[in-house]
Coordinates of C-alpha atoms in Angstrom, one line a residue:
X18 CA 11.9 34.8 -6.3
X19 CA 9.0 36.6 -7.7
X20 CA 8.3 40.3 -7.8
X21 CA 4.8 41.8 -8.0
X22 CA 4.8 45.5 -8.9
X23 CA 1.8 47.6 -9.9
X24 CA 2.8 51.2 -10.6
X25 CA 0.6 54.0 -11.7
X26 CA 1.7 57.0 -13.8
X27 CA -1.3 59.4 -13.7
X28 CA -1.9 61.8 -16.6
X29 CA -4.5 64.5 -16.3
X30 CA -7.6 63.4 -14.4
X31 CA -6.7 59.7 -14.3
X32 CA -8.1 57.4 -11.7
X33 CA -6.3 57.0 -8.3
X34 CA -3.7 54.4 -7.7
X35 CA -6.0 52.2 -5.7
X36 CA -8.5 52.3 -8.5
X37 CA -5.9 51.4 -11.2
X38 CA -4.7 48.5 -9.2
X39 CA -8.1 46.8 -9.7
X40 CA -8.2 47.2 -13.4
X41 CA -6.5 43.9 -14.4
X42 CA -6.8 40.2 -13.7
X43 CA -4.2 37.6 -14.8
X44 CA -4.6 33.9 -15.1
X45 CA -3.7 30.7 -16.9
X46 CA -7.1 30.5 -18.6
X47 CA -10.6 31.9 -18.5
X48 CA -11.5 30.2 -15.2
X49 CA -8.3 30.9 -13.3
X50 CA -8.1 34.7 -13.5
X51 CA -7.3 36.5 -10.2
X52 CA -7.1 40.3 -9.6
X53 CA -3.5 41.4 -10.1
X54 CA -3.8 43.6 -7.1
X55 CA -4.0 40.5 -4.9
X56 CA -2.5 37.5 -6.7
X57 CA -0.3 37.1 -9.8
X58 CA 0.2 33.6 -11.4
X59 CA 3.6 31.9 -11.5
X60 CA 3.8 30.7 -15.1
X61 CA 5.8 27.8 -16.6
X62 CA 7.1 27.4 -20.1
X63 CA 4.2 26.3 -22.3
X64 CA 1.5 28.1 -20.2
X65 CA -0.7 30.9 -21.7
X66 CA -1.2 34.4 -20.2
X67 CA -4.8 35.4 -20.1
X68 CA -5.8 39.0 -19.0
X69 CA -9.2 40.3 -18.0
X70 CA -10.3 43.9 -17.8
X71 CA -12.3 45.1 -14.8
X72 CA -13.0 48.5 -16.5
X73 CA -16.5 48.7 -17.9
X74 CA -15.8 51.8 -20.0
X75 CA -12.2 52.0 -21.3
X76 CA -10.2 49.9 -23.7
X77 CA -6.8 48.9 -22.2
X78 CA -3.7 48.5 -24.4
X79 CA -1.4 45.7 -23.3
X80 CA 2.3 45.4 -24.1
X81 CA 4.3 42.4 -23.0
X82 CA 8.1 42.3 -22.5
X83 CA 10.3 39.3 -21.9
X84 CA 13.3 39.1 -19.5
X85 CA 15.7 39.7 -22.4
X86 CA 14.0 42.9 -23.4
X87 CA 12.0 41.7 -26.3
X88 CA 8.7 43.6 -26.7
X89 CA 5.7 42.0 -28.3
X90 CA 3.0 43.6 -30.4
X91 CA 0.3 45.3 -28.4
X92 CA -3.0 43.7 -27.6
X93 CA -6.3 45.7 -27.2
X94 CA -8.4 44.6 -24.3
X95 CA -12.0 45.9 -24.5
X96 CA -14.0 47.0 -21.5
X97 CA -14.9 43.9 -19.4
X98 CA -13.0 41.9 -22.0
X99 CA -10.9 38.7 -21.6
X100 CA -8.1 37.8 -24.0
X101 CA -5.3 35.4 -24.4
X102 CA -2.2 37.6 -24.6
X103 CA 0.6 35.1 -25.2
X104 CA 1.6 31.5 -25.0
X105 CA 5.1 31.1 -23.4
X106 CA 7.4 28.9 -25.5
X107 CA 8.2 25.5 -24.0
X108 CA 11.9 26.4 -24.4
X109 CA 11.7 29.6 -22.4
X110 CA 13.0 32.2 -21.6
X111 CA 12.4 32.0 -17.9
X112 CA 12.7 35.0 -15.5
X113 CA 10.8 38.1 -14.8
X114 CA 8.3 39.3 -17.5
X115 CA 6.4 42.6 -17.5
X116 CA 3.0 43.6 -18.7
X117 CA 2.3 47.2 -19.4
X118 CA -1.4 48.2 -19.4
X119 CA -2.2 51.7 -20.9
X120 CA -5.6 53.2 -20.1
X121 CA -6.2 56.8 -21.1
X122 CA -3.0 58.6 -20.2
X123 CA -2.1 56.2 -17.4
X124 CA 0.1 53.1 -17.1
X125 CA -0.3 50.1 -14.8
X126 CA 2.7 47.7 -14.9
X127 CA 2.5 44.1 -13.6
X128 CA 5.6 42.0 -13.2
X129 CA 5.4 38.2 -13.0
X130 CA 7.7 35.2 -13.3
X131 CA 8.0 32.4 -15.8
X132 CA 9.8 29.7 -13.9
X133 CA 10.8 26.0 -14.2
X134 CA 10.9 23.5 -11.4
X135 CA 14.4 22.4 -10.3
X136 CA 14.4 18.7 -10.9
X137 CA 14.3 16.6 -7.7
X138 CA 16.4 13.4 -8.1
X139 CA 14.4 10.2 -7.4
X140 CA 14.6 9.0 -3.8
X141 CA 17.4 6.6 -3.0
X142 CA 16.4 3.1 -1.8
X143 CA 18.3 2.4 1.4
X144 CA 17.0 -1.0 2.4
X145 CA 14.5 -3.7 1.4
X146 CA 12.8 -5.8 4.1
X147 CA 9.9 -8.1 4.6
X148 CA 7.6 -8.1 7.6
X149 CA 4.4 -10.0 8.2
X150 CA 3.8 -10.4 4.5
X151 CA 4.6 -6.8 3.6
X152 CA 7.4 -5.5 1.5
X153 CA 9.0 -2.7 3.5
X154 CA 11.1 -0.1 1.6
X155 CA 13.2 2.6 3.4
X156 CA 14.1 5.6 1.2
X157 CA 16.1 8.8 1.6
X158 CA 15.7 12.0 -0.4
X159 CA 18.4 14.6 -1.2
X160 CA 18.2 18.1 0.2
X161 CA 15.8 20.1 -2.0
X162 CA 13.9 23.4 -2.0
X163 CA 10.9 21.6 -3.3
X164 CA 7.8 21.3 -1.1
X165 CA 4.5 19.3 -1.1
X166 CA 6.5 16.2 -1.9
X167 CA 4.4 13.0 -2.1
X168 CA 5.7 9.5 -2.7
X169 CA 3.4 6.9 -4.3
X170 CA 4.4 3.2 -4.3
X171 CA 2.5 1.9 -7.4
X172 CA 1.5 -1.4 -8.7
X173 CA 1.4 -2.3 -12.4
X174 CA -1.7 -0.1 -12.9
X175 CA -3.5 0.3 -16.2
X176 CA -2.4 3.6 -17.7
X177 CA -5.1 6.2 -17.5
X178 CA -7.8 3.8 -16.3
X179 CA -9.3 3.7 -12.8
X180 CA -12.1 1.7 -11.3
X181 CA -14.7 3.4 -9.0
X182 CA -17.1 1.5 -6.7
X183 CA -20.6 2.8 -7.3
X184 CA -23.7 2.6 -5.0
X185 CA -25.3 -0.9 -5.4
X186 CA -28.5 0.7 -6.7
X187 CA -26.7 1.8 -9.8
X188 CA -23.9 -0.8 -10.6
X189 CA -21.1 -2.6 -9.0
X190 CA -18.4 -0.4 -10.5
X191 CA -17.5 2.1 -13.2
X192 CA -14.3 2.3 -15.1
X193 CA -13.1 5.7 -16.2
X194 CA -10.3 6.2 -18.7
X195 CA -8.4 9.4 -19.6
X196 CA -6.8 9.2 -23.1
X197 CA -5.2 12.4 -24.4
X198 CA -8.0 15.0 -24.6
X199 CA -10.9 12.5 -24.3
X200 CA -12.5 10.7 -21.4
X201 CA -14.6 7.5 -21.5
X202 CA -16.7 5.7 -18.9
X203 CA -18.2 2.3 -18.7
X204 CA -20.5 0.6 -16.1
X205 CA -21.1 -2.9 -17.5
X206 CA -23.3 -4.1 -14.6
X207 CA -25.6 -1.1 -14.4
X208 CA -29.1 -1.8 -13.2
X209 CA -30.5 1.2 -15.0
X210 CA -29.2 4.2 -17.1
X211 CA -27.6 7.0 -15.0
X212 CA -25.6 10.2 -15.8
X213 CA -22.0 11.0 -15.0
X214 CA -19.7 13.9 -15.7
X215 CA -16.1 14.8 -14.9
X216 CA -14.0 17.7 -14.0
X217 CA -10.2 17.9 -14.1
X218 CA -8.3 20.0 -11.5
X219 CA -4.6 20.9 -11.2
X220 CA -2.6 22.8 -8.6
X221 CA -1.6 26.3 -9.8
X222 CA 0.6 28.7 -7.8
X223 CA 0.1 32.4 -7.3
X224 CA 2.3 35.0 -5.7
X225 CA 0.5 37.1 -3.1
X226 CA 1.5 39.6 -0.5
X227 CA 1.7 36.7 1.9
X228 CA 3.9 34.6 -0.3
X229 CA 3.2 31.7 -2.7
X230 CA -0.3 30.2 -2.5
X231 CA -1.4 27.1 -4.4
X232 CA -5.0 26.8 -5.6
X233 CA -6.8 23.8 -7.1
X234 CA -7.7 25.2 -10.6
X235 CA -10.2 23.7 -13.0
X236 CA -8.3 22.5 -16.0
X237 CA -11.0 20.7 -17.9
X238 CA -14.6 19.4 -18.0
X239 CA -16.6 16.9 -19.9
X240 CA -20.2 17.0 -21.0
X241 CA -22.7 14.9 -19.1
X242 CA -22.6 11.2 -20.2
X243 CA -25.4 8.7 -20.0
X244 CA -24.2 5.3 -18.9
X245 CA -25.8 1.9 -18.5
X246 CA -27.7 1.6 -21.7
X247 CA -24.7 0.6 -23.8
X248 CA -22.4 -2.4 -23.6
X249 CA -19.5 -0.3 -24.8
X250 CA -17.7 2.6 -23.1
X251 CA -19.2 6.1 -23.7
X252 CA -16.6 8.7 -24.8
X253 CA -16.6 12.5 -24.7
X254 CA -14.2 15.3 -25.3
X255 CA -12.5 16.8 -22.3
X256 CA -12.8 20.5 -22.8
X257 CA -9.7 22.2 -21.3
X258 CA -9.6 25.7 -19.9
X259 CA -5.8 26.1 -19.7
X260 CA -2.6 24.7 -21.1
X261 CA -2.0 21.3 -19.6
X262 CA 1.4 20.9 -17.9
X263 CA 3.1 17.6 -17.2
X264 CA 2.5 16.8 -13.5
X265 CA -0.3 16.2 -11.0
X266 CA -4.0 16.3 -11.6
X267 CA -7.2 15.4 -9.8
X268 CA -10.1 13.9 -11.7
X269 CA -13.4 14.5 -10.0
X270 CA -16.1 12.1 -11.1
X271 CA -19.7 13.0 -10.4
X272 CA -22.5 10.4 -10.6
X273 CA -26.2 11.2 -10.2
X274 CA -28.0 8.6 -8.0
X275 CA -31.6 8.5 -6.8
X276 CA -30.3 9.7 -3.4
X277 CA -28.4 12.7 -4.9
X278 CA -24.9 13.2 -6.4
X279 CA -22.0 11.1 -5.4
X280 CA -18.4 12.3 -6.1
X281 CA -15.1 10.4 -6.4
X282 CA -11.6 11.8 -6.6
X283 CA -8.7 10.1 -8.4
X284 CA -5.2 11.4 -8.7
X285 CA -3.4 11.3 -12.1
X286 CA -0.1 12.3 -13.5
X287 CA 0.2 13.7 -17.1
X288 CA 3.3 12.5 -18.9
X289 CA 4.7 13.9 -22.1
X290 CA 1.7 16.2 -22.6
X291 CA -0.8 13.4 -23.6
X292 CA -0.2 10.2 -21.6
X293 CA -2.2 9.8 -18.4
X294 CA -1.1 7.6 -15.4
X295 CA -3.8 6.8 -12.8
X296 CA -2.5 6.8 -9.3
X297 CA -5.4 4.8 -8.2
X298 CA -3.0 1.8 -8.4
X299 CA -0.9 3.3 -5.6
X300 CA -0.7 0.8 -2.8
X301 CA 0.6 3.5 -0.4
X302 CA 1.1 7.2 -0.6
X303 CA 3.0 9.2 2.0
X304 CA 3.7 12.9 2.5
X305 CA 7.5 13.3 2.6
X306 CA 8.4 15.8 5.3
X307 CA 12.0 14.7 6.2
X308 CA 15.1 13.3 4.5
X309 CA 13.9 9.7 5.1
X310 CA 10.6 7.9 4.7
X311 CA 9.2 4.4 4.6
X312 CA 6.7 2.7 2.3
X313 CA 5.2 -0.8 2.5
X314 CA 3.0 -3.0 0.3
X315 CA 1.1 -6.2 1.0
X316 CA 2.2 -9.2 -0.9
X317 CA -0.8 -11.4 -0.4
X318 CA -2.0 -11.0 -4.0
X319 CA -0.6 -12.5 -7.1
X320 CA 3.0 -11.7 -8.0
X321 CA 1.8 -9.5 -10.9
X322 CA 0.2 -7.1 -8.4
X323 CA 3.4 -6.3 -6.5
X324 CA 4.6 -2.7 -6.7
X325 CA 6.7 -1.9 -9.8
X326 CA 7.4 1.8 -9.5
X327 CA 7.8 4.8 -7.2
X328 CA 6.2 8.1 -8.4
X329 CA 7.3 11.2 -6.5
X330 CA 5.5 14.5 -7.1
X331 CA 6.6 17.9 -5.8
X332 CA 6.4 21.7 -6.3
X333 CA 9.5 23.8 -6.8
X334 CA 9.6 27.6 -7.6
X335 CA 5.8 27.3 -7.7
X336 CA 5.9 24.7 -10.5
X337 CA 5.0 21.1 -10.2
X338 CA 7.3 18.2 -11.1
X339 CA 7.5 14.5 -10.8
X340 CA 10.0 11.6 -11.0
X341 CA 9.6 7.9 -11.8
X342 CA 11.8 5.2 -10.5
X343 CA 11.6 1.4 -10.3
X344 CA 10.5 -0.2 -7.1
X345 CA 12.0 -3.5 -6.1
X346 CA 9.9 -6.5 -5.1
X347 CA 10.7 -9.8 -3.5
X348 CA 12.3 -11.8 -6.2
X349 CA 10.1 -14.8 -5.5
X350 CA 7.3 -16.0 -3.4
X351 CA 7.7 -19.7 -2.5
X352 CA 4.6 -21.7 -2.0
X353 CA 5.1 -24.5 0.5
X354 CA 2.6 -27.0 -0.9
X355 CA 1.4 -29.5 1.7
X356 CA 3.2 -27.7 4.5
X357 CA 1.3 -24.4 3.9
X358 CA -1.2 -24.9 6.7
X359 CA 1.3 -26.2 9.2
X360 CA 3.6 -23.2 8.5
X361 CA 0.7 -20.7 8.8
X362 CA -0.2 -22.3 12.2
X363 CA 3.4 -21.9 13.4
X364 CA 4.0 -25.6 13.6
X365 CA 6.9 -25.5 11.1
X366 CA 9.5 -22.8 10.9
X367 CA 10.8 -21.8 7.4
X368 CA 14.0 -19.9 6.5
X369 CA 16.0 -19.3 3.3
X370 CA 19.7 -18.9 3.1
X371 CA 22.3 -18.6 0.4
X372 CA 25.0 -16.3 -0.9
X373 CA 22.5 -14.2 -2.9
X374 CA 19.7 -14.1 -0.3
X375 CA 19.2 -10.7 1.3
X376 CA 16.3 -11.6 3.5
X377 CA 13.3 -13.8 3.9
X378 CA 10.0 -13.7 5.7
X379 CA 7.1 -16.2 6.2
X380 CA 3.5 -15.0 6.2
X381 CA 0.2 -16.8 5.5
X382 CA 2.0 -20.1 4.8
X383 CA 4.2 -18.6 2.0
X384 CA 7.9 -17.8 2.1
X385 CA 9.0 -14.4 0.6
X386 CA 12.6 -14.1 -0.5
X387 CA 14.7 -11.1 -1.5
X388 CA 17.9 -11.7 -3.4
X389 CA 20.7 -9.5 -4.8
X390 CA 20.7 -10.6 -8.4
X391 CA 19.5 -13.3 -10.8
X392 CA 19.8 -16.2 -11.0
X393 CA 20.1 -17.0 -7.3
X394 CA 20.1 -20.4 -5.5
X395 CA 18.3 -20.4 -2.2
X396 CA 18.3 -23.2 0.3
X397 CA 14.8 -23.4 1.9
X398 CA 14.8 -25.2 5.3
X399 CA 11.7 -26.4 7.0
X400 CA 12.2 -27.1 10.7
X401 CA 9.7 -29.4 12.3
X402 CA 9.7 -28.5 16.0
X403 CA 13.4 -29.1 16.1
X404 CA 12.7 -32.8 15.7
X405 CA 14.0 -32.9 12.1
X406 CA 14.8 -30.4 9.3
X407 CA 14.2 -30.8 5.6
X408 CA 15.9 -28.6 3.0
X409 CA 15.0 -27.8 -0.6
X410 CA 17.1 -26.0 -3.2
X411 CA 15.1 -23.3 -5.1
X412 CA 16.5 -21.4 -8.1
X413 CA 15.2 -17.9 -8.4
X414 CA 15.3 -16.8 -12.0
X415 CA 13.8 -13.4 -12.0
X416 CA 11.5 -10.9 -10.2
X417 CA 7.7 -11.1 -9.8
X418 CA 7.7 -14.9 -9.7
X419 CA 6.0 -17.5 -7.7
X420 CA 7.9 -20.8 -7.2
X421 CA 6.8 -23.8 -5.2
X422 CA 8.1 -26.8 -3.3
X423 CA 6.2 -29.9 -2.3
X424 CA 7.4 -31.2 1.1
X425 CA 5.8 -34.5 2.3
X426 CA 4.1 -33.7 5.6
X427 CA 1.9 -35.8 7.9
X428 CA 0.2 -34.9 11.1
X429 CA 0.2 -36.7 14.4
X430 CA -2.6 -35.9 16.8
X431 CA -1.5 -37.0 20.3
X432 CA -3.7 -37.2 23.4
X433 CA -2.6 -37.4 27.0
X434 CA -4.9 -39.2 29.3
X435 CA -4.8 -40.5 32.9
X436 CA -7.3 -43.1 33.9
X437 CA -9.4 -42.2 30.8
X438 CA -9.4 -38.5 31.7
X439 CA -7.6 -35.9 29.5
X440 CA -4.5 -34.4 31.0
X441 CA -4.1 -30.7 30.2
X442 CA -0.7 -28.9 30.1
X443 CA 1.1 -32.3 30.0
X444 CA 4.6 -32.3 28.6
X445 CA 5.0 -34.6 25.6
X446 CA 8.4 -35.4 24.2
X447 CA 8.8 -36.1 20.4
X448 CA 12.1 -37.4 19.0
X449 CA 13.5 -39.2 16.0
X450 CA 16.7 -41.1 15.7
X451 CA 19.6 -38.7 16.3
X452 CA 17.5 -35.7 17.2
X453 CA 17.0 -33.7 20.3
X454 CA 13.5 -34.3 21.8
X455 CA 11.0 -31.6 21.2
X456 CA 8.8 -30.6 24.1
X457 CA 5.2 -30.0 23.4
X458 CA 2.4 -29.0 25.8
X459 CA -1.0 -30.5 25.6
X460 CA -4.0 -28.2 25.6
X461 CA -6.8 -28.1 28.1
X462 CA -8.4 -31.0 26.3
X463 CA -5.2 -33.1 26.7
X464 CA -4.4 -33.0 22.9
X465 CA -1.7 -31.6 20.8
X466 CA -0.9 -31.8 17.0
X467 CA 2.4 -31.8 15.4
X468 CA 3.4 -31.8 11.7
X469 CA 6.2 -34.1 10.7
X470 CA 7.8 -35.6 7.6
X471 CA 6.9 -39.3 7.0
X472 CA 8.8 -41.6 9.3
X473 CA 8.9 -43.2 12.8
X474 CA 8.9 -41.1 15.9
X475 CA 8.9 -41.8 19.6
X476 CA 6.2 -40.0 21.6
X477 CA 6.6 -40.1 25.4
X478 CA 4.9 -38.6 28.4
X479 CA 5.8 -38.5 32.1
X480 CA 3.0 -38.1 34.6
X481 CA 2.7 -38.9 38.2
X482 CA 6.1 -40.6 38.3
X483 CA 5.1 -42.8 35.3
X484 CA 6.7 -42.6 31.9
X485 CA 4.7 -43.8 28.9
X486 CA 6.3 -44.1 25.4
X487 CA 4.9 -45.2 22.1
X488 CA 6.4 -45.4 18.6
X489 CA 4.3 -43.5 16.0
X490 CA 4.4 -43.7 12.2
X491 CA 3.7 -40.4 10.4
X492 CA 2.4 -40.7 6.8
X493 CA 2.4 -38.1 4.1
X494 CA -0.9 -36.3 3.8
X495 CA -2.5 -38.3 6.6
X496 CA -3.3 -37.7 10.3
X497 CA -2.2 -40.4 12.8
X498 CA -3.9 -40.7 16.2
X499 CA -1.9 -41.7 19.3
X500 CA -3.0 -41.9 22.9
X501 CA -0.5 -41.8 25.8
X502 CA -2.1 -43.2 28.9
X503 CA -0.2 -42.2 32.1
X504 CA -1.2 -45.3 34.1
X505 CA -4.0 -47.7 35.1
X506 CA -6.0 -46.3 38.0
X507 CA -3.7 -46.0 41.0
X508 CA -6.1 -45.8 43.9
X509 CA -7.9 -49.2 43.2
X510 CA -4.5 -50.9 42.8
X511 CA -3.4 -49.5 46.2
X512 CA -6.6 -50.8 47.9
X513 CA -6.1 -54.3 46.4
X514 CA -2.5 -54.3 47.5
X515 CA -3.5 -53.2 51.0
X516 CA -6.2 -55.9 51.1
X517 CA -3.7 -58.5 50.1
X518 CA -1.3 -57.5 52.8
X519 CA -4.1 -57.6 55.4
X520 CA -5.3 -61.0 54.2
X521 CA -1.8 -62.3 54.3
X522 CA -1.3 -60.9 57.8
X523 CA -4.6 -62.5 59.0
X524 CA -3.5 -65.9 57.5
X525 CA -0.2 -65.7 59.2
X526 CA -1.9 -64.8 62.5
X527 CA -4.2 -67.8 62.2
X528 CA -1.3 -70.2 61.5
X529 CA 0.8 -68.8 64.4
X530 CA -2.2 -69.0 66.8
X531 CA -3.1 -72.6 65.8
X532 CA 0.5 -73.7 66.4
X533 CA 0.5 -72.1 69.9
X534 CA -2.7 -73.9 70.8
X535 CA -1.4 -77.3 69.7
X536 CA 1.8 -76.8 71.6
X537 CA -0.2 -76.1 74.9
X538 CA -2.2 -79.2 74.4
X539 CA 0.9 -81.3 73.9
X540 CA 2.4 -80.0 77.2
X541 CA -0.6 -81.2 79.2

């Protein structure tokens, strides 16, 4: 893949090979030079070759040759000097280049690669699902030689702008924007002026005796900005130390606070050499280590915040690359109006069906629906404890929308009592004309609530061999109270009945005894 050769051709009393191997350093810019004896950069088209001399006494003559044999004019490298030798054309050529370094009568030759990343196709979306208010996306990725693959599910974002939460002693937040070669910052709620500065890092790959090694390399830096005294953003030039490639970057923001220095990291992608995309809008990022992976995003915000794209970054042949692809979202979120609370409490079950409906899920009182194409007609069914079902047609016109329906719903609060005392865990039956009765259990306090469309329902309870029924009217937007009393007190009734029987028995005995006495007197 990459060949590192450092050869010495001594002449006269030239230095030893081990000494010559330490004479040169190669890098992408002034701050990225590494000794050629230990690490050689992997360059990409558009990069620049910088060479540093570690000789403090001799001038080194450098001659660069391309893979097709072209030889470029020599460059003189003074003792302890650092020069930009060449900028590789964006169009190539790629392959193995050589740099000859002449010092005295000796030659040191360094070979290095100029390579391009093999494009990785965007991941393939295998399935779309909904679970507990989350959009769940299953992806697969083609076989690739790339490594360090990361997938970012991203919301609409705001270009190169990111928002950082600051210590309360300074301000609520600070917005930072990258725009081409400039950077601006703004802290509109700053309590007092404070200073901030920024450094831009990017991964760069070197070939070593142990293989390819990637280092975070400083690519740019701003001057120190004073924020808080102005109501407008403060802008500064971003001084760069190497040629900026399209691909991944890390912006490190430093803020001086009374307690010290706070730092913040934000990932960016550079597109087309000048457009920055902040990955701070990623709702989930995952490291891709197999041929399949899953991403999810919460849908509890507004429809405009749902994910819109999938950004995949990777490294291949030592060079970074990325792909953009659209991310699907639920075609609509259906607000359930007056039934929202009853649905969120599990009192009403909601489903969506139709030829274009792929799936649906209820969470937080809202119904989320995925469809195949637009427009789609969905039938939304609200099932009220199996007592009755109400359906609504909903036309889904496009993605990232919120529709609504307004079902009329009332609440019936039923209480089960026996002799004035609440009956816990009692079974209450609720039914309407033509429906199967729904079985509800009262709580420890003897009460239970049920959401129902407006209409008349029969509530009944059986307790202690007694069945009590009552017709109840449910009204839209209102709560109706009903009490089902199992029976009047049973033990006093029994005592009265027993007393009556005893009294009757005594009366009968008196009559019989009196008739007997009169009969005896008559016989005398």
